[in-house]
PDB file of C-alpha atoms in Angstrom:
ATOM      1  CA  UNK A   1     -10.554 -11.457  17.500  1.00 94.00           C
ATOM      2  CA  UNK A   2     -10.874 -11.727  13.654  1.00 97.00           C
ATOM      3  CA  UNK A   3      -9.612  -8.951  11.223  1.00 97.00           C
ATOM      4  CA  UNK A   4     -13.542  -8.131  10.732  1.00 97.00           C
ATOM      5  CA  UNK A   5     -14.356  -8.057  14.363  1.00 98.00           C
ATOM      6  CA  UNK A   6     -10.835  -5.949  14.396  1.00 97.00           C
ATOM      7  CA  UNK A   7     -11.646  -3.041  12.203  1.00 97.00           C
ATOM      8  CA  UNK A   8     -15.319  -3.076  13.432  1.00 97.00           C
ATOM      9  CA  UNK A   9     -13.736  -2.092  16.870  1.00 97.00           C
ATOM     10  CA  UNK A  10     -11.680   0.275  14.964  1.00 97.00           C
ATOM     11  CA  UNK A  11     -14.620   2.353  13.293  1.00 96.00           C
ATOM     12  CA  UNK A  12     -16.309   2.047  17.081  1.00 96.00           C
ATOM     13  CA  UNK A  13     -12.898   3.852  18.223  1.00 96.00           C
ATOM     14  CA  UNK A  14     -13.069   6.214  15.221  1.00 93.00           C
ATOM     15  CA  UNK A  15     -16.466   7.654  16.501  1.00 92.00           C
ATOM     16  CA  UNK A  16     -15.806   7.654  19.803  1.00 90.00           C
ATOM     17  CA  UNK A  17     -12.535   9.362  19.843  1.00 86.00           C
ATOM     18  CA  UNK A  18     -13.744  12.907  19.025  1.00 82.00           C
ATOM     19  CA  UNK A  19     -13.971  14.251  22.818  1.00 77.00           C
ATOM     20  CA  UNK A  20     -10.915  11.834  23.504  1.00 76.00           C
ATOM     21  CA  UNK A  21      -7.330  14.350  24.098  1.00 73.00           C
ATOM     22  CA  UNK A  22      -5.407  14.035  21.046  1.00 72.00           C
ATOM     23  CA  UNK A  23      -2.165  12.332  21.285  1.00 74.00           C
ATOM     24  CA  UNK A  24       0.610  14.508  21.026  1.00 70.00           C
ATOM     25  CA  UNK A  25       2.733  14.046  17.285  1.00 74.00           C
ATOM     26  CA  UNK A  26      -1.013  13.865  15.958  1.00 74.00           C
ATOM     27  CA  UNK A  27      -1.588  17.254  17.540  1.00 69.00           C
ATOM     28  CA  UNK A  28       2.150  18.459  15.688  1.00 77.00           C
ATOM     29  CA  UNK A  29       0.931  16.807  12.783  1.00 71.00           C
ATOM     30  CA  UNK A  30      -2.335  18.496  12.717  1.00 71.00           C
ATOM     31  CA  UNK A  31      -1.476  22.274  13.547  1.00 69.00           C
ATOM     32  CA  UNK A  32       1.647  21.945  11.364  1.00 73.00           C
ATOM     33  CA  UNK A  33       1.730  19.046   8.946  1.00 73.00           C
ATOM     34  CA  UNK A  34       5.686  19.421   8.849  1.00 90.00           C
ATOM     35  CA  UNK A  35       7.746  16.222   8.639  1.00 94.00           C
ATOM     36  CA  UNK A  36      10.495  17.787  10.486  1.00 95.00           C
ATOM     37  CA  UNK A  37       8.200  19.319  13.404  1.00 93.00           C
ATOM     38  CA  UNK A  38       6.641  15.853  13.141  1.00 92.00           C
ATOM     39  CA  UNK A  39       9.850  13.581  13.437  1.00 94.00           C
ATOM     40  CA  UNK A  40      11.404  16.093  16.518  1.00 94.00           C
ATOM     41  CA  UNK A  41       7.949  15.799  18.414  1.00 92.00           C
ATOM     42  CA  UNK A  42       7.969  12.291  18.454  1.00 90.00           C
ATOM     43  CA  UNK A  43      11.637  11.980  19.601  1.00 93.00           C
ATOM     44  CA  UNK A  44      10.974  14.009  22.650  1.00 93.00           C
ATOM     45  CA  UNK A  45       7.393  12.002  23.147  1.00 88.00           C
ATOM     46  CA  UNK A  46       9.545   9.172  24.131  1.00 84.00           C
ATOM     47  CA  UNK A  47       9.018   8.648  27.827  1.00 83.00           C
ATOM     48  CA  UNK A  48       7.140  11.764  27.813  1.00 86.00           C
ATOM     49  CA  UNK A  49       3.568  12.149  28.571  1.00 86.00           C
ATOM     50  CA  UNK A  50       1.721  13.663  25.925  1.00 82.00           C
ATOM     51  CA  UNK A  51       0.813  17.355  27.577  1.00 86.00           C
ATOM     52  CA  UNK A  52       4.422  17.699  28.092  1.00 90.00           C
ATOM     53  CA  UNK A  53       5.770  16.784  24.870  1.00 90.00           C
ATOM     54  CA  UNK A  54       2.925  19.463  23.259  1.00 89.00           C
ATOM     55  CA  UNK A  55       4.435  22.569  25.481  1.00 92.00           C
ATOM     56  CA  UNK A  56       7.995  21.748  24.972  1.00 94.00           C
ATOM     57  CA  UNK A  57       7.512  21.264  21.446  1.00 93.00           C
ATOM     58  CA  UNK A  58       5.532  24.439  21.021  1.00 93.00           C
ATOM     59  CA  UNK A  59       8.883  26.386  22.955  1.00 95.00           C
ATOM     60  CA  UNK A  60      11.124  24.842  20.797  1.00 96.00           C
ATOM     61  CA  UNK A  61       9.435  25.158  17.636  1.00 94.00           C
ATOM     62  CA  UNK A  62       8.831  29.193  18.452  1.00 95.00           C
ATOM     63  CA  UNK A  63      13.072  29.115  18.256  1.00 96.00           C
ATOM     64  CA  UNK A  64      13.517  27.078  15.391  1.00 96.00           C
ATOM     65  CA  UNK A  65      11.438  25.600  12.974  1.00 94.00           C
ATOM     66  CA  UNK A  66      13.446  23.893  10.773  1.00 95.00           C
ATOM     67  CA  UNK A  67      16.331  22.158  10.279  1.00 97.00           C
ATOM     68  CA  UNK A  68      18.732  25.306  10.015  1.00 97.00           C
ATOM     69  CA  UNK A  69      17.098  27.258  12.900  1.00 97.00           C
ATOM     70  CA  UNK A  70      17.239  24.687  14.741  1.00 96.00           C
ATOM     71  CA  UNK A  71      21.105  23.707  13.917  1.00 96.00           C
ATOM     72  CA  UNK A  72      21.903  27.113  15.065  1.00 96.00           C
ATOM     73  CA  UNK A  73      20.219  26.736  18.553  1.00 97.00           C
ATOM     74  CA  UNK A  74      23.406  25.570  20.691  1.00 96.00           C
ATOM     75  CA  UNK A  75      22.625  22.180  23.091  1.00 96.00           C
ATOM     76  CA  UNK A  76      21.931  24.155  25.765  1.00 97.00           C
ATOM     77  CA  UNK A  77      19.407  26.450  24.623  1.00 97.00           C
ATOM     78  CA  UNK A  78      17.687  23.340  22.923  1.00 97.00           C
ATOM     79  CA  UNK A  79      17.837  21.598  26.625  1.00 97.00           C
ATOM     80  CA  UNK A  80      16.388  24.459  28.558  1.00 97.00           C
ATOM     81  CA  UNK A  81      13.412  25.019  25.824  1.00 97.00           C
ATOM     82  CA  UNK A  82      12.350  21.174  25.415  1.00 96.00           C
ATOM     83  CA  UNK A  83      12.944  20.674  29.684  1.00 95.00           C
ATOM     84  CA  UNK A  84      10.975  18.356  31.542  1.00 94.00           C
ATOM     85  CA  UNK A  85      10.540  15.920  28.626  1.00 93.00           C
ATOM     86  CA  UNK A  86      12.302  12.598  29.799  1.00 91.00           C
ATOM     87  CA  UNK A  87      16.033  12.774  29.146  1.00 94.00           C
ATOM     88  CA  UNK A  88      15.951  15.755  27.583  1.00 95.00           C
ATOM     89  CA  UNK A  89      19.675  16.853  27.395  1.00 96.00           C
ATOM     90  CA  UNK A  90      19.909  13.586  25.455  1.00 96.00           C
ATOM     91  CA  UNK A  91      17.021  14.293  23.227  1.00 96.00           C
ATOM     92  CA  UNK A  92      18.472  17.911  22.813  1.00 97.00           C
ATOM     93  CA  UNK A  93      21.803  16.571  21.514  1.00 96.00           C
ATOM     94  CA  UNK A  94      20.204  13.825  19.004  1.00 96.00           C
ATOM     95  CA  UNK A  95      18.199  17.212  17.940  1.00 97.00           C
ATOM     96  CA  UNK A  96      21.122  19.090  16.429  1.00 97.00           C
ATOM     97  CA  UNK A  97      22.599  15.999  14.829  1.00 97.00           C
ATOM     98  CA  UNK A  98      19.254  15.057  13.062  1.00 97.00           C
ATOM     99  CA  UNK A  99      19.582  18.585  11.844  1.00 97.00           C
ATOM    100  CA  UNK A 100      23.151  18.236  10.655  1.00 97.00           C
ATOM    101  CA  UNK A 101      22.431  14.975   8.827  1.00 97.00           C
ATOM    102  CA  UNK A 102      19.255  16.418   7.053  1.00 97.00           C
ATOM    103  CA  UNK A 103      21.114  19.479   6.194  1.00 97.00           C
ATOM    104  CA  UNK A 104      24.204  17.686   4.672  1.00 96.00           C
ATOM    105  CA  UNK A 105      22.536  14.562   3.533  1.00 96.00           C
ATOM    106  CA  UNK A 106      19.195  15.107   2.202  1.00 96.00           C
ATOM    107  CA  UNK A 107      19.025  18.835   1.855  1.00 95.00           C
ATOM    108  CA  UNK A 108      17.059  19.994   4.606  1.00 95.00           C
ATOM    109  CA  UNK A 109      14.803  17.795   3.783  1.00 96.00           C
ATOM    110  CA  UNK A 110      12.795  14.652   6.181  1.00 96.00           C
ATOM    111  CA  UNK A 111      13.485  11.453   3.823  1.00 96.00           C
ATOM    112  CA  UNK A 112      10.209   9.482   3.380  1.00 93.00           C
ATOM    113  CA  UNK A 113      12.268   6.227   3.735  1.00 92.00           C
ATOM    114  CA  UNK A 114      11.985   4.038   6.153  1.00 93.00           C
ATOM    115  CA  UNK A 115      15.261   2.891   5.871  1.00 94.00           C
ATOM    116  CA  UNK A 116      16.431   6.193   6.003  1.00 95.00           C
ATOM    117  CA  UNK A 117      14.557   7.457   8.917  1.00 95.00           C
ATOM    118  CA  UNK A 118      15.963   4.344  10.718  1.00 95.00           C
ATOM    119  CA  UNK A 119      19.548   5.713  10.225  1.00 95.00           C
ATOM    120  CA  UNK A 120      18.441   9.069  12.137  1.00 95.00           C
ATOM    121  CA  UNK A 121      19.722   9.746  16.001  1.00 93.00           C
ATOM    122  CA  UNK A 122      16.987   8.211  18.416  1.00 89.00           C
ATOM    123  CA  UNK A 123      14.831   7.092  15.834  1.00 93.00           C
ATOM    124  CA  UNK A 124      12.757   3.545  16.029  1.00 91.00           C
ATOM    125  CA  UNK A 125      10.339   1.931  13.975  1.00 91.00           C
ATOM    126  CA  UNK A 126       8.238   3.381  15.951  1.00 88.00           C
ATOM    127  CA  UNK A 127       9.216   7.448  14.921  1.00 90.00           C
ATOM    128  CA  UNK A 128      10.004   6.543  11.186  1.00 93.00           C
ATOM    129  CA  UNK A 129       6.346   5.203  11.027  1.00 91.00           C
ATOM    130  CA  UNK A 130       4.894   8.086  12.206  1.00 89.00           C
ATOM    131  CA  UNK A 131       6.915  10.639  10.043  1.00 91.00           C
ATOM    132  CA  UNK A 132       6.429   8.460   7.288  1.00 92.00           C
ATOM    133  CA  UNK A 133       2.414   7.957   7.930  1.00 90.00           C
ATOM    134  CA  UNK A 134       1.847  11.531   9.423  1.00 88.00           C
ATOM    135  CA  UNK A 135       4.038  13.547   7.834  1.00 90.00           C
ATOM    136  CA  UNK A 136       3.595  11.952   4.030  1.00 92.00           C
ATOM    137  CA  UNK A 137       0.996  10.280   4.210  1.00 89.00           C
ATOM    138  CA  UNK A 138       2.508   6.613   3.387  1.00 91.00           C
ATOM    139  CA  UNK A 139       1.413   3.251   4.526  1.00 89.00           C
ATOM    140  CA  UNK A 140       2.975   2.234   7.970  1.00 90.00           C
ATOM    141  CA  UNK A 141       1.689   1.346  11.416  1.00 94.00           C
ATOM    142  CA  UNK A 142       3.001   2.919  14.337  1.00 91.00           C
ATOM    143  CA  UNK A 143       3.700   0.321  17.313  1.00 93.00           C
ATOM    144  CA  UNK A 144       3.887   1.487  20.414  1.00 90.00           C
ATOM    145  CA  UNK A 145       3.426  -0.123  23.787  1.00 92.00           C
ATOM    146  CA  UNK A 146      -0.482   1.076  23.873  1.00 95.00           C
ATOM    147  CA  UNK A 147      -1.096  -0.772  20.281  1.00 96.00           C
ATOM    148  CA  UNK A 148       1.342  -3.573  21.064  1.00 97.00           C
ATOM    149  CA  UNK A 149      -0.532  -3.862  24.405  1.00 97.00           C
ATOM    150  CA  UNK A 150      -4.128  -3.920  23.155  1.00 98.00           C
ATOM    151  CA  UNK A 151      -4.242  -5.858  20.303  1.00 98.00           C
ATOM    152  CA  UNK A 152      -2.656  -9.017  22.210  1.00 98.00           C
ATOM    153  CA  UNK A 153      -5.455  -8.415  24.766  1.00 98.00           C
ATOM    154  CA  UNK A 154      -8.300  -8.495  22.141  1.00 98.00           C
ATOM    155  CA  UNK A 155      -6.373 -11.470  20.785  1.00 98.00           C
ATOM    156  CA  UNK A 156      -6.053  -9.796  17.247  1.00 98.00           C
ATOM    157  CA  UNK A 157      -2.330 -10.991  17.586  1.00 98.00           C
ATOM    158  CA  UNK A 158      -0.072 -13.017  19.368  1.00 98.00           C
ATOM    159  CA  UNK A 159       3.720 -11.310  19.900  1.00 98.00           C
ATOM    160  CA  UNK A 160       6.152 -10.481  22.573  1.00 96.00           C
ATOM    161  CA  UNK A 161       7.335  -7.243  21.237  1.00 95.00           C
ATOM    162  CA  UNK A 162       5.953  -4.337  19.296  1.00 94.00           C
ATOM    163  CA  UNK A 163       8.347  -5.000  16.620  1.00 94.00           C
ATOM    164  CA  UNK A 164       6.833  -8.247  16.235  1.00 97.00           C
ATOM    165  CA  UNK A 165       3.371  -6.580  16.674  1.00 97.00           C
ATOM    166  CA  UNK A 166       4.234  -4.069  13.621  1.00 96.00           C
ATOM    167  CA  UNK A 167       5.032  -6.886  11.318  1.00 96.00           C
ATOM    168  CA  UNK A 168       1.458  -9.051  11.622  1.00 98.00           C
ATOM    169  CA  UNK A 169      -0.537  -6.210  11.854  1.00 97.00           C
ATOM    170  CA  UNK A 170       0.797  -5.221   8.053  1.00 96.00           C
ATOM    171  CA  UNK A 171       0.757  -9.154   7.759  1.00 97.00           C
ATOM    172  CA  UNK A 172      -3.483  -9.100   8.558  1.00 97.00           C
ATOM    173  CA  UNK A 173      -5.070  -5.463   9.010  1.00 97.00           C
ATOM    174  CA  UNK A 174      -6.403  -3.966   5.901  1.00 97.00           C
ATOM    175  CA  UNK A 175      -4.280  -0.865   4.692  1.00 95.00           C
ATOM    176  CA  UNK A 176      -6.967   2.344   5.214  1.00 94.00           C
ATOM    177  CA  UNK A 177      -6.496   1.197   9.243  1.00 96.00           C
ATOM    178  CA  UNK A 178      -2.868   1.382   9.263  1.00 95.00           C
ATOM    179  CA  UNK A 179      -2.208   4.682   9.648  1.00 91.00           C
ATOM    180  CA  UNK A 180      -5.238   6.001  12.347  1.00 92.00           C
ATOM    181  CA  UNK A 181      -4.482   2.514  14.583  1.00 95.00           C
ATOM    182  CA  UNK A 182      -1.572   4.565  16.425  1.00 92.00           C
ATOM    183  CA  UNK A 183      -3.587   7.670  17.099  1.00 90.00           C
ATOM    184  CA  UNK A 184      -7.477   5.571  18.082  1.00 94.00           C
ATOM    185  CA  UNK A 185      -5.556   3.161  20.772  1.00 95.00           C
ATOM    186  CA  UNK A 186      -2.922   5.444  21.902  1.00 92.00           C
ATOM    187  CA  UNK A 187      -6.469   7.488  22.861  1.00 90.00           C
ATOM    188  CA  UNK A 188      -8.396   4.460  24.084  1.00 95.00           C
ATOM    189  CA  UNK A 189      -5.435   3.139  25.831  1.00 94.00           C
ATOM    190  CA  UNK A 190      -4.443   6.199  27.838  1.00 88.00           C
ATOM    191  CA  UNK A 191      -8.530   6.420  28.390  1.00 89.00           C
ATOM    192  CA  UNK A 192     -10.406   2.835  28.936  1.00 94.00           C
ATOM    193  CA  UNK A 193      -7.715   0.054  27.943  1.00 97.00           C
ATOM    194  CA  UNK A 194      -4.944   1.047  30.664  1.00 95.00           C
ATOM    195  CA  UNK A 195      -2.137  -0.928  31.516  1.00 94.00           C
ATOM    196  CA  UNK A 196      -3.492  -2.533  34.881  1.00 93.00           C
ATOM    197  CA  UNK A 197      -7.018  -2.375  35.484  1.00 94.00           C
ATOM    198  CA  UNK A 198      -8.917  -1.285  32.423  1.00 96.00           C
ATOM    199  CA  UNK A 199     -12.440  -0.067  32.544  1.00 96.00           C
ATOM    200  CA  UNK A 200     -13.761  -2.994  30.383  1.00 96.00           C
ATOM    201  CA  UNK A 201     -17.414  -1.968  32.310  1.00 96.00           C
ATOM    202  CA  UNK A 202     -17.525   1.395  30.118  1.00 95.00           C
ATOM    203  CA  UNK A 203     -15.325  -0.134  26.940  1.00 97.00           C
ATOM    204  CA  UNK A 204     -16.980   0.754  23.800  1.00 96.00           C
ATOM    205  CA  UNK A 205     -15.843  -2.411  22.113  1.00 97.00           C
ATOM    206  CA  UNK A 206     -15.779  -5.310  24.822  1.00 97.00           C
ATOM    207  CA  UNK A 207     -18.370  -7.473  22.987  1.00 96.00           C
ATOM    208  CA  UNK A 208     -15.469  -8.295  20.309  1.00 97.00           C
ATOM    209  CA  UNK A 209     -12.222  -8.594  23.015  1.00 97.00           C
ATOM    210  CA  UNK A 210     -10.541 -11.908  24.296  1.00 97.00           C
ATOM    211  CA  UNK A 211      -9.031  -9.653  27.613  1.00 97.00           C
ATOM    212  CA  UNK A 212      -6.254 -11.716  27.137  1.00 97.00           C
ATOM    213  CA  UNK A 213      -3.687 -11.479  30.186  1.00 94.00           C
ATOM    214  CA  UNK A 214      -6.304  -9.400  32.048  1.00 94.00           C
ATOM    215  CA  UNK A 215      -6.749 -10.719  36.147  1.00 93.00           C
ATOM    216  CA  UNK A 216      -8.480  -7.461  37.322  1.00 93.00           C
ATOM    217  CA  UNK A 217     -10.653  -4.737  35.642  1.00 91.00           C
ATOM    218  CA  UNK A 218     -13.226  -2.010  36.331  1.00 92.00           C
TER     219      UNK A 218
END
């Protein structure tokens, strides 16, 4: 797939994607446009499907929604409000110290830094590209295993790991489709583009993919 063939699938994805669910940081990022409420979301959306991670971070943001309210919450209280994402005592405990480390570091405040994001409990390239995209607006793709997965199968790249993935999509993909990628094929891969068996029959862009790796579809 070429970079034009690449962002024509994109704009295909863009105007298909308004009756798709919306993923759930988007849906943070949307009804709050807080960096904090942002950043926590996506910590407990790790390993956590998406209608899960939107009603435990709806509880937990009704106790605390910011980095002092929150600091004041005690593990356990975090725990029980944030419970069944996936290890959520875990998640509850990297909580509170994100809190401490924005309150005696940067003020309260998110950092727009990747760097600095990086240095945060629990947080990938993955979260500090979507706090830094979502929550200010700056240039960064989001990688996860749904954009990692489908541009390799429309042959757009070539990488083992989404890390990898990150770096030749900035290397090749013009800049307005950098931030939206995340949200359009976390949607289309959740949707159409699945893991095993996608429905390449009722894909909205198959006339530009390579189905690279694909044995078996719908």
């Amino acid at each position: 797939m070429t970079t034009r063939e690449a962002t024509a699938a994109l704009r295909v994805l863009r105007a298909a994607s308004a009756g798709w669910d919306v993923p759930s940081v988007s849906f943070v990022a949307e009804n709050s446009g807080s960096p904090f409420q942002i950043l926590v979301a996506t910590v407990l959306s790790l390993r956590t499907q998406d209608s899960t991670t939107i009603h435990a971070a709806r509880r937990l943001f009704a106790l605390a929604a910011d980095p002092q309210a929150m600091l004041a919450l005690d593990e356990a209280t975090i725990a029980k409000a944030i419970y069944p994402v996936g290890f959520y005592r875990q998640k509850a405990g990297q909580i509170r110290e994100i809190c401490r480390i924005l309150l005696e570091r940067y003020g309260g405040e998110v950092p727009r830094d990747l760097d600095a994001l990086l240095e945060l409990p629990g947080v990938g390239r993955k979260t500090a590209n979507l706090v830094a995209s979502l929550g200010y607006g700056l240039p960064g793709i989001c990688v996860d295993t749904h954009v990692h997965r489908i541009t390799n199968r429309w042959g757009y790249v070539e990488t083992r790991t989404p890390e990898e993935t990150e770096m030749a999509l900035r290397a090749k993909l013009p800049r307005p489709y950098w931030i939206e990628i995340n949200r359009l094929l976390v949607q289309f891969g959740q949707g159409i583009c699945r893991p095993i068996s996608p429905w390449c029959s009722t894909c909205p862009v198959a006339r530009w993919c390579r189905r690279v790796g694909v044995t078996s579809a719908r």
